[in-house]
């Protein structure tokens, strides 16, 4: 049985080596050697837990703030990634125009914490109780809300008319999730105005940037779709200037001709996905799960951080269920609730039983949503602990 598992692990590692050779845009080989030095974890951590390296986080925050300043676009970071008040405050202190959130629940947490300018970048279905909660928010703070249908606009109008809240028309730039075709943005905006809702502009999420070799074409689609949507609004007689885009992968390629606001979220922490698509490197991964090696067999180890800590997201192109930044040659080949199986090449030196290792989740937003707190470390010591204040506020 064990032998079977090992054979399977080796097959996965061999397949990945082949993948690297196949796709020049998917440079896993480079990512395997890009780690400069292992960052020490404090000795007394109770694992599993999510650990944030304060200095790496700060570097990521400062770099994005500088990038948007250089390009002359506004930054409205998506707070669904970190869900913590402390990081959101730092983002605003570094010049962010406001916050993006995905749900009314997330908005309520940040408004209660004193944030006064929010965009719910989601085609919100504002029926019943949700509509009443939305109106209560709109009466307290500056609020923008997404919509991509006339029916959605009607519900928003019932909830919001009479408040200063604005709506933003979502357009599809190639991710094919939500959003109308850019040429139809004018029609939806006209309906909003007829219903008495002020229109701020248009937004899109270029989620198709998440894939090997996809960042550059998706960034081009993003700018193009927003420009076409802005033209559609002008033709329909709607005077509204916001062109909001942004994913973490495309943020590096932002062109002010296409958009004037970006909403990246993951950039604060980065994760295994960002490394594998080449939009981050191991040195810019600020959040990892600290996990203990609880079992060792052949060329595999088992860690105590399973799917309930790392989250279960795994894109079709991902090389595993998470990565170990200090052992980039290994792969997390299986997750159960409380176990992560990590396969190493046959000649690798395995971490000791009982030792603590760092694991980068595939998708850090999903991992943060599973944690009550983030343990903040600097220079190998715990320096703070932040509540994941908006965790689980999915409605
Ligand atoms: C509408 C919207 N805007 C912005 C973002 C943030 O992008 P990223 O997760 O790449 O940082 C997301 C992420 O899912 C999103 O759905």
mmCIF file of C-alpha atoms and ligand atoms in Angstrom:
data_model
loop_
_atom_site.group_PDB
_atom_site.id
_atom_site.type_symbol
_atom_site.label_atom_id
_atom_site.label_comp_id
_atom_site.label_asym_id
_atom_site.label_seq_id
_atom_site.Cartn_x
_atom_site.Cartn_y
_atom_site.Cartn_z
ATOM 1 C CA UNK A 1 0.000 0.000 0.000
ATOM 2 C CA UNK A 2 2.737 2.408 1.043
ATOM 3 C CA UNK A 3 4.731 1.461 -1.998
ATOM 4 C CA UNK A 4 1.729 2.290 -4.185
ATOM 5 C CA UNK A 5 1.449 5.735 -2.625
ATOM 6 C CA UNK A 6 5.134 6.351 -3.193
ATOM 7 C CA UNK A 7 4.972 5.167 -6.775
ATOM 8 C CA UNK A 8 2.040 7.519 -7.330
ATOM 9 C CA UNK A 9 3.921 10.430 -5.721
ATOM 10 C CA UNK A 10 6.948 9.819 -7.935
ATOM 11 C CA UNK A 11 4.687 9.659 -10.996
ATOM 12 C CA UNK A 12 3.234 13.056 -10.052
ATOM 13 C CA UNK A 13 6.703 14.583 -9.652
ATOM 14 C CA UNK A 14 7.827 13.103 -12.983
ATOM 15 C CA UNK A 15 4.695 14.385 -14.722
ATOM 16 C CA UNK A 16 5.387 17.850 -13.365
ATOM 17 C CA UNK A 17 8.933 17.808 -14.691
ATOM 18 C CA UNK A 18 7.405 17.006 -18.096
ATOM 19 C CA UNK A 19 4.892 19.857 -17.730
ATOM 20 C CA UNK A 20 7.733 22.283 -17.107
ATOM 21 C CA UNK A 21 9.444 21.203 -20.292
ATOM 22 C CA UNK A 22 6.169 21.500 -22.222
ATOM 23 C CA UNK A 23 5.085 25.022 -21.352
ATOM 24 C CA UNK A 24 7.623 27.807 -21.392
ATOM 25 C CA UNK A 25 5.088 30.193 -19.784
ATOM 26 C CA UNK A 26 4.686 27.866 -16.804
ATOM 27 C CA UNK A 27 8.131 28.027 -15.357
ATOM 28 C CA UNK A 28 7.997 25.652 -12.419
ATOM 29 C CA UNK A 29 11.646 24.798 -12.839
ATOM 30 C CA UNK A 30 12.490 28.439 -12.147
ATOM 31 C CA UNK A 31 10.167 28.499 -9.172
ATOM 32 C CA UNK A 32 11.883 25.399 -7.803
ATOM 33 C CA UNK A 33 15.167 27.241 -7.379
ATOM 34 C CA UNK A 34 14.016 30.810 -6.773
ATOM 35 C CA UNK A 35 13.891 30.559 -2.961
ATOM 36 C CA UNK A 36 16.782 32.560 -1.560
ATOM 37 C CA UNK A 37 16.763 31.455 2.078
ATOM 38 C CA UNK A 38 14.518 29.591 4.471
ATOM 39 C CA UNK A 39 12.768 32.039 6.804
ATOM 40 C CA UNK A 40 12.813 30.838 10.420
ATOM 41 C CA UNK A 41 9.534 30.175 12.230
ATOM 42 C CA UNK A 42 9.195 30.892 15.957
ATOM 43 C CA UNK A 43 9.933 27.749 17.997
ATOM 44 C CA UNK A 44 6.798 27.689 20.131
ATOM 45 C CA UNK A 45 4.010 27.897 17.523
ATOM 46 C CA UNK A 46 1.004 25.671 18.136
ATOM 47 C CA UNK A 47 0.449 24.098 14.730
ATOM 48 C CA UNK A 48 -1.382 24.183 12.460
ATOM 49 C CA UNK A 49 -1.771 27.964 12.289
ATOM 50 C CA UNK A 50 -1.567 30.708 9.675
ATOM 51 C CA UNK A 51 1.526 32.859 10.016
ATOM 52 C CA UNK A 52 2.061 36.242 8.374
ATOM 53 C CA UNK A 53 5.587 37.547 7.894
ATOM 54 C CA UNK A 54 5.153 41.231 8.738
ATOM 55 C CA UNK A 55 8.112 42.450 6.649
ATOM 56 C CA UNK A 56 7.118 40.540 3.524
ATOM 57 C CA UNK A 57 3.532 41.784 3.883
ATOM 58 C CA UNK A 58 4.768 45.365 4.220
ATOM 59 C CA UNK A 59 6.957 44.994 1.117
ATOM 60 C CA UNK A 60 3.981 43.691 -0.876
ATOM 61 C CA UNK A 61 1.732 46.536 0.334
ATOM 62 C CA UNK A 62 4.325 49.220 -0.422
ATOM 63 C CA UNK A 63 5.149 47.771 -3.857
ATOM 64 C CA UNK A 64 1.499 47.784 -4.989
ATOM 65 C CA UNK A 65 0.954 51.307 -3.615
ATOM 66 C CA UNK A 66 4.026 52.513 -5.556
ATOM 67 C CA UNK A 67 2.914 50.737 -8.731
ATOM 68 C CA UNK A 68 -0.505 52.425 -8.817
ATOM 69 C CA UNK A 69 1.067 55.801 -8.020
ATOM 70 C CA UNK A 70 3.467 55.385 -10.960
ATOM 71 C CA UNK A 71 0.677 54.398 -13.327
ATOM 72 C CA UNK A 72 -1.709 57.036 -12.029
ATOM 73 C CA UNK A 73 -4.565 54.650 -11.252
ATOM 74 C CA UNK A 74 -6.528 54.278 -8.026
ATOM 75 C CA UNK A 75 -6.089 51.221 -5.794
ATOM 76 C CA UNK A 76 -9.189 49.779 -4.161
ATOM 77 C CA UNK A 77 -7.807 46.513 -2.752
ATOM 78 C CA UNK A 78 -10.098 43.522 -2.315
ATOM 79 C CA UNK A 79 -10.360 42.890 1.426
ATOM 80 C CA UNK A 80 -11.857 39.409 0.971
ATOM 81 C CA UNK A 81 -8.279 38.101 0.894
ATOM 82 C CA UNK A 82 -7.141 39.175 4.362
ATOM 83 C CA UNK A 83 -10.458 40.084 6.041
ATOM 84 C CA UNK A 84 -8.483 41.853 8.746
ATOM 85 C CA UNK A 85 -8.917 45.419 9.950
ATOM 86 C CA UNK A 86 -5.186 45.926 10.584
ATOM 87 C CA UNK A 87 -4.163 45.201 6.994
ATOM 88 C CA UNK A 88 -7.021 47.262 5.565
ATOM 89 C CA UNK A 89 -5.910 50.245 7.687
ATOM 90 C CA UNK A 90 -2.363 49.921 6.356
ATOM 91 C CA UNK A 91 -3.666 49.772 2.769
ATOM 92 C CA UNK A 92 -5.530 53.046 3.278
ATOM 93 C CA UNK A 93 -2.556 54.651 5.017
ATOM 94 C CA UNK A 94 -0.496 53.818 1.908
ATOM 95 C CA UNK A 95 -2.986 55.624 -0.322
ATOM 96 C CA UNK A 96 -5.783 53.175 -1.228
ATOM 97 C CA UNK A 97 -8.931 55.002 -2.338
ATOM 98 C CA UNK A 98 -11.195 52.674 -0.362
ATOM 99 C CA UNK A 99 -11.867 48.956 -0.011
ATOM 100 C CA UNK A 100 -13.466 46.344 -2.231
ATOM 101 C CA UNK A 101 -15.531 43.563 -0.661
ATOM 102 C CA UNK A 102 -17.631 40.716 -2.038
ATOM 103 C CA UNK A 103 -20.570 40.560 0.379
ATOM 104 C CA UNK A 104 -22.807 42.727 2.536
ATOM 105 C CA UNK A 105 -21.455 40.850 5.574
ATOM 106 C CA UNK A 106 -17.863 41.786 4.749
ATOM 107 C CA UNK A 107 -18.961 45.392 4.180
ATOM 108 C CA UNK A 108 -20.686 45.486 7.583
ATOM 109 C CA UNK A 109 -17.511 44.335 9.348
ATOM 110 C CA UNK A 110 -15.354 47.014 7.727
ATOM 111 C CA UNK A 111 -17.940 49.782 8.159
ATOM 112 C CA UNK A 112 -18.264 48.902 11.859
ATOM 113 C CA UNK A 113 -14.454 49.163 12.066
ATOM 114 C CA UNK A 114 -14.590 52.733 10.719
ATOM 115 C CA UNK A 115 -14.017 52.342 6.951
ATOM 116 C CA UNK A 116 -16.113 54.810 5.010
ATOM 117 C CA UNK A 117 -15.707 54.070 1.283
ATOM 118 C CA UNK A 118 -16.562 50.596 -0.030
ATOM 119 C CA UNK A 119 -17.303 48.895 -3.335
ATOM 120 C CA UNK A 120 -19.216 45.605 -3.240
ATOM 121 C CA UNK A 121 -17.789 44.295 -6.526
ATOM 122 C CA UNK A 122 -20.410 41.635 -7.015
ATOM 123 C CA UNK A 123 -23.747 41.502 -8.868
ATOM 124 C CA UNK A 124 -25.603 41.674 -5.580
ATOM 125 C CA UNK A 125 -29.099 40.181 -5.403
ATOM 126 C CA UNK A 126 -30.516 42.761 -3.009
ATOM 127 C CA UNK A 127 -33.806 41.043 -2.148
ATOM 128 C CA UNK A 128 -35.497 41.062 1.266
ATOM 129 C CA UNK A 129 -33.284 41.267 4.335
ATOM 130 C CA UNK A 130 -30.115 41.717 2.232
ATOM 131 C CA UNK A 131 -31.684 44.793 0.612
ATOM 132 C CA UNK A 132 -32.492 46.253 4.042
ATOM 133 C CA UNK A 133 -28.922 45.650 5.296
ATOM 134 C CA UNK A 134 -27.548 47.218 2.125
ATOM 135 C CA UNK A 135 -29.650 50.345 2.612
ATOM 136 C CA UNK A 136 -28.477 50.641 6.225
ATOM 137 C CA UNK A 137 -24.872 50.599 4.956
ATOM 138 C CA UNK A 138 -25.609 53.144 2.215
ATOM 139 C CA UNK A 139 -27.016 55.510 4.844
ATOM 140 C CA UNK A 140 -23.735 55.347 6.802
ATOM 141 C CA UNK A 141 -20.884 55.361 4.243
ATOM 142 C CA UNK A 142 -19.963 55.959 0.584
ATOM 143 C CA UNK A 143 -21.057 52.762 -1.166
ATOM 144 C CA UNK A 144 -20.804 51.387 -4.685
ATOM 145 C CA UNK A 145 -22.531 48.152 -5.685
ATOM 146 C CA UNK A 146 -22.163 45.979 -8.788
ATOM 147 C CA UNK A 147 -24.951 44.747 -11.072
ATOM 148 C CA UNK A 148 -25.081 42.913 -14.384
ATOM 149 C CA UNK A 149 -28.815 42.653 -15.152
ATOM 150 C CA UNK A 150 -31.900 44.839 -15.340
ATOM 151 C CA UNK A 151 -33.566 42.586 -12.747
ATOM 152 C CA UNK A 152 -30.621 43.008 -10.359
ATOM 153 C CA UNK A 153 -30.816 46.791 -10.883
ATOM 154 C CA UNK A 154 -34.515 46.797 -9.986
ATOM 155 C CA UNK A 155 -33.753 45.155 -6.635
ATOM 156 C CA UNK A 156 -30.883 47.580 -6.041
ATOM 157 C CA UNK A 157 -33.209 50.486 -6.843
ATOM 158 C CA UNK A 158 -35.773 49.246 -4.299
ATOM 159 C CA UNK A 159 -33.031 49.021 -1.675
ATOM 160 C CA UNK A 160 -31.002 52.128 -2.456
ATOM 161 C CA UNK A 161 -32.982 54.921 -4.116
ATOM 162 C CA UNK A 162 -32.860 57.958 -1.865
ATOM 163 C CA UNK A 163 -29.386 57.127 -0.539
ATOM 164 C CA UNK A 164 -26.134 58.448 -2.113
ATOM 165 C CA UNK A 165 -25.077 54.879 -3.169
ATOM 166 C CA UNK A 166 -23.894 54.391 -6.764
ATOM 167 C CA UNK A 167 -24.064 51.336 -9.008
ATOM 168 C CA UNK A 168 -21.319 49.953 -11.240
ATOM 169 C CA UNK A 169 -22.147 47.829 -14.308
ATOM 170 C CA UNK A 170 -20.169 44.585 -14.466
ATOM 171 C CA UNK A 171 -18.803 43.538 -17.857
ATOM 172 C CA UNK A 172 -17.278 40.224 -18.960
ATOM 173 C CA UNK A 173 -13.689 40.661 -20.155
ATOM 174 C CA UNK A 174 -13.099 36.964 -20.900
ATOM 175 C CA UNK A 175 -13.492 35.117 -17.614
ATOM 176 C CA UNK A 176 -17.103 34.265 -18.582
ATOM 177 C CA UNK A 177 -18.369 34.264 -15.007
ATOM 178 C CA UNK A 178 -20.547 37.337 -14.447
ATOM 179 C CA UNK A 179 -20.927 40.583 -16.389
ATOM 180 C CA UNK A 180 -22.636 41.654 -19.604
ATOM 181 C CA UNK A 181 -20.826 41.979 -22.903
ATOM 182 C CA UNK A 182 -19.051 45.382 -22.898
ATOM 183 C CA UNK A 183 -21.281 46.710 -25.723
ATOM 184 C CA UNK A 184 -24.376 46.067 -23.560
ATOM 185 C CA UNK A 185 -23.109 48.091 -20.576
ATOM 186 C CA UNK A 186 -24.888 51.218 -21.860
ATOM 187 C CA UNK A 187 -28.334 49.539 -21.855
ATOM 188 C CA UNK A 188 -27.951 48.370 -18.239
ATOM 189 C CA UNK A 189 -26.652 51.798 -17.161
ATOM 190 C CA UNK A 190 -29.646 53.512 -18.777
ATOM 191 C CA UNK A 191 -32.027 51.212 -16.866
ATOM 192 C CA UNK A 192 -30.203 52.102 -13.625
ATOM 193 C CA UNK A 193 -30.566 55.818 -14.290
ATOM 194 C CA UNK A 194 -34.229 55.431 -15.190
ATOM 195 C CA UNK A 195 -34.753 53.703 -11.837
ATOM 196 C CA UNK A 196 -33.098 56.624 -10.039
ATOM 197 C CA UNK A 197 -29.707 55.023 -9.347
ATOM 198 C CA UNK A 198 -26.550 57.067 -9.966
ATOM 199 C CA UNK A 199 -24.088 55.143 -12.190
ATOM 200 C CA UNK A 200 -20.368 55.375 -11.283
ATOM 201 C CA UNK A 201 -19.085 53.431 -14.300
ATOM 202 C CA UNK A 202 -18.068 49.889 -15.227
ATOM 203 C CA UNK A 203 -16.009 47.082 -13.699
ATOM 204 C CA UNK A 204 -14.600 43.708 -14.667
ATOM 205 C CA UNK A 205 -12.621 40.839 -13.144
ATOM 206 C CA UNK A 206 -10.126 39.246 -15.555
ATOM 207 C CA UNK A 207 -10.130 35.897 -13.755
ATOM 208 C CA UNK A 208 -8.919 34.138 -16.901
ATOM 209 C CA UNK A 209 -5.475 35.540 -15.975
ATOM 210 C CA UNK A 210 -5.239 32.533 -13.645
ATOM 211 C CA UNK A 211 -3.512 29.976 -15.838
ATOM 212 C CA UNK A 212 -0.204 29.182 -17.444
ATOM 213 C CA UNK A 213 0.679 31.880 -20.000
ATOM 214 C CA UNK A 214 -2.635 33.723 -19.434
ATOM 215 C CA UNK A 215 -1.610 36.910 -17.629
ATOM 216 C CA UNK A 216 -0.618 39.063 -20.603
ATOM 217 C CA UNK A 217 -3.606 38.216 -22.849
ATOM 218 C CA UNK A 218 -6.037 38.599 -19.932
ATOM 219 C CA UNK A 219 -4.596 42.023 -19.036
ATOM 220 C CA UNK A 220 -5.102 43.111 -22.653
ATOM 221 C CA UNK A 221 -8.708 41.802 -22.589
ATOM 222 C CA UNK A 222 -9.347 43.640 -19.325
ATOM 223 C CA UNK A 223 -8.295 47.071 -20.628
ATOM 224 C CA UNK A 224 -10.017 46.519 -23.964
ATOM 225 C CA UNK A 225 -13.340 45.431 -22.384
ATOM 226 C CA UNK A 226 -13.377 48.405 -20.005
ATOM 227 C CA UNK A 227 -12.689 50.849 -22.829
ATOM 228 C CA UNK A 228 -15.453 49.335 -24.980
ATOM 229 C CA UNK A 229 -17.856 49.435 -22.028
ATOM 230 C CA UNK A 230 -16.994 53.086 -21.308
ATOM 231 C CA UNK A 231 -17.691 53.901 -24.973
ATOM 232 C CA UNK A 232 -21.049 52.081 -24.724
ATOM 233 C CA UNK A 233 -21.980 54.209 -21.691
ATOM 234 C CA UNK A 234 -21.027 57.426 -23.503
ATOM 235 C CA UNK A 235 -23.071 56.410 -26.577
ATOM 236 C CA UNK A 236 -26.055 55.744 -24.311
ATOM 237 C CA UNK A 237 -25.680 59.242 -22.859
ATOM 238 C CA UNK A 238 -24.488 58.068 -19.423
ATOM 239 C CA UNK A 239 -21.769 60.299 -18.041
ATOM 240 C CA UNK A 240 -19.774 58.022 -15.695
ATOM 241 C CA UNK A 241 -16.001 57.769 -15.475
ATOM 242 C CA UNK A 242 -15.102 54.715 -13.365
ATOM 243 C CA UNK A 243 -13.285 51.892 -15.222
ATOM 244 C CA UNK A 244 -12.405 49.422 -12.477
ATOM 245 C CA UNK A 245 -10.432 46.274 -13.203
ATOM 246 C CA UNK A 246 -7.902 44.212 -11.521
ATOM 247 C CA UNK A 247 -6.734 40.876 -10.409
ATOM 248 C CA UNK A 248 -3.411 40.271 -8.705
ATOM 249 C CA UNK A 249 -1.825 38.687 -11.831
ATOM 250 C CA UNK A 250 -2.847 41.527 -14.176
ATOM 251 C CA UNK A 251 -1.987 44.337 -11.730
ATOM 252 C CA UNK A 252 1.634 44.334 -12.940
ATOM 253 C CA UNK A 253 0.508 45.168 -16.496
ATOM 254 C CA UNK A 254 -1.979 47.923 -15.727
ATOM 255 C CA UNK A 255 -2.288 50.573 -18.432
ATOM 256 C CA UNK A 256 -4.141 53.776 -17.520
ATOM 257 C CA UNK A 257 -5.551 53.931 -21.063
ATOM 258 C CA UNK A 258 -7.753 50.944 -20.228
ATOM 259 C CA UNK A 259 -8.681 51.508 -16.608
ATOM 260 C CA UNK A 260 -8.470 54.010 -13.783
ATOM 261 C CA UNK A 261 -8.888 51.757 -10.736
ATOM 262 C CA UNK A 262 -7.642 48.277 -9.766
ATOM 263 C CA UNK A 263 -8.899 45.865 -7.114
ATOM 264 C CA UNK A 264 -6.225 43.221 -6.467
ATOM 265 C CA UNK A 265 -6.592 41.226 -3.242
ATOM 266 C CA UNK A 266 -4.164 38.299 -3.131
ATOM 267 C CA UNK A 267 -1.067 40.501 -3.627
ATOM 268 C CA UNK A 268 -0.905 41.240 0.111
ATOM 269 C CA UNK A 269 0.030 37.609 0.896
ATOM 270 C CA UNK A 270 0.542 35.829 -2.446
ATOM 271 C CA UNK A 271 0.201 32.036 -2.569
ATOM 272 C CA UNK A 272 1.259 28.889 -4.428
ATOM 273 C CA UNK A 273 -0.990 29.739 -7.400
ATOM 274 C CA UNK A 274 0.616 33.144 -7.879
ATOM 275 C CA UNK A 275 4.066 31.544 -7.807
ATOM 276 C CA UNK A 276 3.097 28.841 -10.282
ATOM 277 C CA UNK A 277 1.672 31.304 -12.820
ATOM 278 C CA UNK A 278 4.721 33.539 -12.395
ATOM 279 C CA UNK A 279 3.059 36.589 -10.812
ATOM 280 C CA UNK A 280 4.955 36.200 -7.496
ATOM 281 C CA UNK A 281 8.053 34.464 -6.191
ATOM 282 C CA UNK A 282 8.669 32.623 -2.939
ATOM 283 C CA UNK A 283 10.260 35.689 -1.363
ATOM 284 C CA UNK A 284 6.986 37.598 -1.740
ATOM 285 C CA UNK A 285 4.797 34.916 -0.113
ATOM 286 C CA UNK A 286 3.836 36.560 3.198
ATOM 287 C CA UNK A 287 1.311 34.058 4.545
ATOM 288 C CA UNK A 288 2.026 30.391 5.127
ATOM 289 C CA UNK A 289 0.551 27.686 7.304
ATOM 290 C CA UNK A 290 2.951 26.490 9.973
ATOM 291 C CA UNK A 291 2.630 22.710 10.131
ATOM 292 C CA UNK A 292 4.294 19.873 12.048
ATOM 293 C CA UNK A 293 5.706 16.755 10.368
ATOM 294 C CA UNK A 294 3.660 14.032 12.077
ATOM 295 C CA UNK A 295 4.604 11.042 9.922
ATOM 296 C CA UNK A 296 7.391 10.031 7.518
ATOM 297 C CA UNK A 297 7.414 7.124 5.095
ATOM 298 C CA UNK A 298 9.876 6.579 2.273
ATOM 299 C CA UNK A 299 10.128 9.843 0.346
ATOM 300 C CA UNK A 300 6.900 11.351 1.760
ATOM 301 C CA UNK A 301 6.015 13.205 4.911
ATOM 302 C CA UNK A 302 2.596 13.960 6.377
ATOM 303 C CA UNK A 303 1.826 17.351 7.957
ATOM 304 C CA UNK A 304 -0.868 18.342 10.441
ATOM 305 C CA UNK A 305 -2.272 21.110 8.171
ATOM 306 C CA UNK A 306 -4.986 19.561 5.996
ATOM 307 C CA UNK A 307 -7.834 20.936 3.930
ATOM 308 C CA UNK A 308 -9.424 22.550 7.003
ATOM 309 C CA UNK A 309 -6.369 24.829 7.230
ATOM 310 C CA UNK A 310 -5.076 25.169 3.665
ATOM 311 C CA UNK A 311 -8.448 25.194 1.868
ATOM 312 C CA UNK A 312 -9.283 22.717 -0.869
ATOM 313 C CA UNK A 313 -8.844 24.883 -3.987
ATOM 314 C CA UNK A 314 -6.781 23.253 -6.724
ATOM 315 C CA UNK A 315 -6.866 24.582 -10.281
ATOM 316 C CA UNK A 316 -6.531 22.015 -13.069
ATOM 317 C CA UNK A 317 -3.033 23.326 -13.877
ATOM 318 C CA UNK A 318 -1.742 23.471 -10.257
ATOM 319 C CA UNK A 319 1.103 21.058 -9.519
ATOM 320 C CA UNK A 320 -0.249 20.131 -6.089
ATOM 321 C CA UNK A 321 -2.504 21.087 -3.171
ATOM 322 C CA UNK A 322 -0.060 23.688 -1.881
ATOM 323 C CA UNK A 323 3.707 24.206 -1.848
ATOM 324 C CA UNK A 324 6.502 24.277 0.723
ATOM 325 C CA UNK A 325 8.530 27.448 0.000
ATOM 326 C CA UNK A 326 11.567 26.077 1.827
ATOM 327 C CA UNK A 327 11.365 22.765 -0.096
ATOM 328 C CA UNK A 328 10.353 23.898 -3.587
ATOM 329 C CA UNK A 329 11.240 20.510 -5.070
ATOM 330 C CA UNK A 330 8.422 18.850 -3.069
ATOM 331 C CA UNK A 331 4.692 18.765 -3.800
ATOM 332 C CA UNK A 332 1.605 18.452 -1.584
ATOM 333 C CA UNK A 333 0.105 15.478 -3.381
ATOM 334 C CA UNK A 334 -2.957 14.829 -1.197
ATOM 335 C CA UNK A 335 -5.060 16.579 1.422
ATOM 336 C CA UNK A 336 -7.516 15.200 3.908
ATOM 337 C CA UNK A 337 -9.137 17.230 6.652
ATOM 338 C CA UNK A 338 -6.160 17.121 9.008
ATOM 339 C CA UNK A 339 -3.379 15.666 6.851
ATOM 340 C CA UNK A 340 -1.263 16.971 3.983
ATOM 341 C CA UNK A 341 0.866 14.376 2.202
ATOM 342 C CA UNK A 342 4.056 15.865 0.789
ATOM 343 C CA UNK A 343 6.124 13.973 -1.788
ATOM 344 C CA UNK A 344 9.857 14.636 -2.203
ATOM 345 C CA UNK A 345 12.193 13.475 -4.961
ATOM 346 C CA UNK A 346 13.824 10.145 -4.087
ATOM 347 C CA UNK A 347 17.226 11.713 -3.279
ATOM 348 C CA UNK A 348 15.896 14.665 -1.203
ATOM 349 C CA UNK A 349 16.628 15.233 2.480
ATOM 350 C CA UNK A 350 13.251 15.095 4.210
ATOM 351 C CA UNK A 351 12.277 17.390 7.104
ATOM 352 C CA UNK A 352 12.587 15.647 10.490
ATOM 353 C CA UNK A 353 9.639 14.104 12.285
ATOM 354 C CA UNK A 354 8.302 16.715 14.708
ATOM 355 C CA UNK A 355 9.862 19.637 12.837
ATOM 356 C CA UNK A 356 7.778 22.640 11.751
ATOM 357 C CA UNK A 357 7.556 23.563 8.069
ATOM 358 C CA UNK A 358 5.874 26.368 6.115
ATOM 359 C CA UNK A 359 3.158 25.549 3.576
ATOM 360 C CA UNK A 360 1.882 28.094 1.044
ATOM 361 C CA UNK A 361 -1.811 27.400 0.349
ATOM 362 C CA UNK A 362 -2.840 27.256 -3.300
ATOM 363 C CA UNK A 363 -5.418 30.027 -2.803
ATOM 364 C CA UNK A 364 -4.749 32.193 0.212
ATOM 365 C CA UNK A 365 -8.242 33.791 0.365
ATOM 366 C CA UNK A 366 -9.784 30.367 1.022
ATOM 367 C CA UNK A 367 -7.204 29.570 3.725
ATOM 368 C CA UNK A 368 -7.639 32.910 5.527
ATOM 369 C CA UNK A 369 -11.399 32.378 5.567
ATOM 370 C CA UNK A 370 -10.834 29.204 7.624
ATOM 371 C CA UNK A 371 -8.748 30.859 10.357
ATOM 372 C CA UNK A 372 -9.843 32.832 13.418
ATOM 373 C CA UNK A 373 -6.506 34.621 13.710
ATOM 374 C CA UNK A 374 -3.338 35.340 11.782
ATOM 375 C CA UNK A 375 -0.142 35.002 13.818
ATOM 376 C CA UNK A 376 2.171 37.870 12.876
ATOM 377 C CA UNK A 377 5.906 37.217 12.973
ATOM 378 C CA UNK A 378 9.027 39.275 12.348
ATOM 379 C CA UNK A 379 12.643 38.096 12.505
ATOM 380 C CA UNK A 380 11.589 34.677 13.719
ATOM 381 C CA UNK A 381 9.455 35.881 16.675
ATOM 382 C CA UNK A 382 5.698 36.332 17.173
ATOM 383 C CA UNK A 383 5.002 40.071 17.317
ATOM 384 C CA UNK A 384 1.211 40.272 17.057
ATOM 385 C CA UNK A 385 -2.001 38.417 16.398
ATOM 386 C CA UNK A 386 -4.765 39.768 14.120
ATOM 387 C CA UNK A 387 -8.373 38.619 14.132
ATOM 388 C CA UNK A 388 -9.719 37.554 10.738
ATOM 389 C CA UNK A 389 -12.623 39.856 11.475
ATOM 390 C CA UNK A 390 -14.694 39.207 8.348
ATOM 391 C CA UNK A 391 -14.083 35.455 8.239
ATOM 392 C CA UNK A 392 -17.155 33.506 7.243
ATOM 393 C CA UNK A 393 -19.182 36.659 6.450
ATOM 394 C CA UNK A 394 -20.232 35.156 3.138
ATOM 395 C CA UNK A 395 -23.765 36.584 2.953
HETATM 396 C C1 LIG B 1 -14.667 40.922 -8.596
HETATM 397 C C2 LIG B 1 -13.280 40.709 -8.103
HETATM 398 N N1 LIG B 1 -12.437 41.757 -8.033
HETATM 399 C C3 LIG B 1 -11.164 41.623 -7.590
HETATM 400 C C4 LIG B 1 -10.680 40.391 -7.194
HETATM 401 C C5 LIG B 1 -9.260 40.291 -6.670
HETATM 402 O O1 LIG B 1 -8.399 39.625 -7.535
HETATM 403 P P1 LIG B 1 -7.242 38.642 -7.010
HETATM 404 O O2 LIG B 1 -7.923 37.545 -6.282
HETATM 405 O O3 LIG B 1 -6.575 38.170 -8.255
HETATM 406 O O4 LIG B 1 -6.356 39.433 -6.145
HETATM 407 C C6 LIG B 1 -11.524 39.268 -7.261
HETATM 408 C C7 LIG B 1 -11.036 37.938 -6.888
HETATM 409 O O5 LIG B 1 -11.697 36.932 -6.957
HETATM 410 C C8 LIG B 1 -12.852 39.432 -7.736
HETATM 411 O O6 LIG B 1 -13.699 38.398 -7.814
#
